[in-house]
Amino acid sequence: MVSTAASLEQLIAGVARGEEAAFGGLYQATSAKLFAVAVRILRDREVAEEVLQEAYFRVWERAKDYDSAVAAPLTWLGAIVRNRALDELRRRSARPQGDSDGLDTIESEDEHPIDAIGRQEDIARLMRCLEGLEPEKRQIVRLAYLDGLSRDELAKKFGRPEGTIKTWLHRSLAQLKGCLDS
């Protein structure tokens, strides 16, 4: 189930009001990703299920504390799951060393799920902000920063003076920064 940050914010607001339907919708929309976070940290599906259940209980209790200005919904939820999983790891660290199966020493080059979620949200925000630029300026920004064209190459391609291209790039980047900061 694909959910936008806005729809997740609405569900969290519903949870804050004590709406069970909103809680169910939030669980359905986010549990798979958050379970992956717990499994990645704990490396034990059964314990990850317990941690996820505890995390959603905490979400039910703390939904009123959510602030969209501080974090995106999935980032906030992921942090709760991550913190619960790390707490569980600390509790389990007292276990005897003999029961280790060696999995905890294997390093992974995979991107951490929390990082991946945050990166996906950042990319989506950037794409929305790019859509706010005029088509010609959007194309110039993409060619300059994704394809590496120089200002001189852009000037020739678009039949504009190099100074105009420089100004457009500067103003477009300022507009993108303003959009991303809002």
mmCIF file with all atom_site columns, C-alpha atoms in Angstrom, residues 5-23 26 59-60 62-68 73 76-77:
data_model
loop_
_atom_site.group_PDB
_atom_site.id
_atom_site.type_symbol
_atom_site.label_atom_id
_atom_site.label_alt_id
_atom_site.label_comp_id
_atom_site.label_asym_id
_atom_site.label_entity_id
_atom_site.label_seq_id
_atom_site.pdbx_PDB_ins_code
_atom_site.Cartn_x
_atom_site.Cartn_y
_atom_site.Cartn_z
_atom_site.occupancy
_atom_site.B_iso_or_equiv
_atom_site.pdbx_formal_charge
_atom_site.auth_seq_id
_atom_site.auth_comp_id
_atom_site.auth_asym_id
_atom_site.auth_atom_id
_atom_site.pdbx_PDB_model_num
ATOM 1  C CA . ALA A 1 5  ? 3.168   11.759 3.866  1.00 0.00 ? 5  ALA A CA 1
ATOM 2  C CA . ALA A 1 6  ? -0.023  13.825 3.954  1.00 0.00 ? 6  ALA A CA 1
ATOM 3  C CA . SER A 1 7  ? -2.255  10.757 4.221  1.00 0.00 ? 7  SER A CA 1
ATOM 4  C CA . LEU A 1 8  ? -0.023  9.329  6.963  1.00 0.00 ? 8  LEU A CA 1
ATOM 5  C CA . GLU A 1 9  ? -0.197  12.660 8.800  1.00 0.00 ? 9  GLU A CA 1
ATOM 6  C CA . GLN A 1 10 ? -4.001  12.493 8.633  1.00 0.00 ? 10 GLN A CA 1
ATOM 7  C CA . LEU A 1 11 ? -3.959  8.953  10.005 1.00 0.00 ? 11 LEU A CA 1
ATOM 8  C CA . ILE A 1 12 ? -1.644  9.978  12.851 1.00 0.00 ? 12 ILE A CA 1
ATOM 9  C CA . ALA A 1 13 ? -3.959  12.887 13.633 1.00 0.00 ? 13 ALA A CA 1
ATOM 10 C CA . GLY A 1 14 ? -6.858  10.419 13.764 1.00 0.00 ? 14 GLY A CA 1
ATOM 11 C CA . VAL A 1 15 ? -4.887  8.177  16.099 1.00 0.00 ? 15 VAL A CA 1
ATOM 12 C CA . ALA A 1 16 ? -4.200  11.207 18.298 1.00 0.00 ? 16 ALA A CA 1
ATOM 13 C CA . ARG A 1 17 ? -7.981  11.675 18.537 1.00 0.00 ? 17 ARG A CA 1
ATOM 14 C CA . GLY A 1 18 ? -8.361  8.023  19.560 1.00 0.00 ? 18 GLY A CA 1
ATOM 15 C CA . GLU A 1 19 ? -9.847  6.796  16.275 1.00 0.00 ? 19 GLU A CA 1
ATOM 16 C CA . GLU A 1 20 ? -9.373  3.047  15.997 1.00 0.00 ? 20 GLU A CA 1
ATOM 17 C CA . ALA A 1 21 ? -10.036 3.090  12.240 1.00 0.00 ? 21 ALA A CA 1
ATOM 18 C CA . ALA A 1 22 ? -7.196  5.578  11.747 1.00 0.00 ? 22 ALA A CA 1
ATOM 19 C CA . PHE A 1 23 ? -4.924  3.360  13.826 1.00 0.00 ? 23 PHE A CA 1
ATOM 20 C CA . LEU A 1 26 ? -1.851  3.554  9.832  1.00 0.00 ? 26 LEU A CA 1
ATOM 21 C CA . VAL A 1 59 ? 2.375   5.267  18.644 1.00 0.00 ? 59 VAL A CA 1
ATOM 22 C CA . TRP A 1 60 ? -1.163  4.986  20.043 1.00 0.00 ? 60 TRP A CA 1
ATOM 23 C CA . ARG A 1 62 ? 2.207   9.343  21.659 1.00 0.00 ? 62 ARG A CA 1
ATOM 24 C CA . ALA A 1 63 ? 0.384   10.279 18.445 1.00 0.00 ? 63 ALA A CA 1
ATOM 25 C CA . LYS A 1 64 ? -0.502  13.649 19.992 1.00 0.00 ? 64 LYS A CA 1
ATOM 26 C CA . ASP A 1 65 ? 3.236   14.397 20.224 1.00 0.00 ? 65 ASP A CA 1
ATOM 27 C CA . TYR A 1 66 ? 3.800   14.008 16.468 1.00 0.00 ? 66 TYR A CA 1
ATOM 28 C CA . ASP A 1 67 ? 4.956   17.231 14.769 1.00 0.00 ? 67 ASP A CA 1
ATOM 29 C CA . SER A 1 68 ? 5.222   17.233 10.976 1.00 0.00 ? 68 SER A CA 1
ATOM 30 C CA . PRO A 1 73 ? 5.481   10.532 9.394  1.00 0.00 ? 73 PRO A CA 1
ATOM 31 C CA . TRP A 1 76 ? 8.877   9.443  13.106 1.00 0.00 ? 76 TRP A CA 1
ATOM 32 C CA . LEU A 1 77 ? 7.340   5.962  13.103 1.00 0.00 ? 77 LEU A CA 1
#
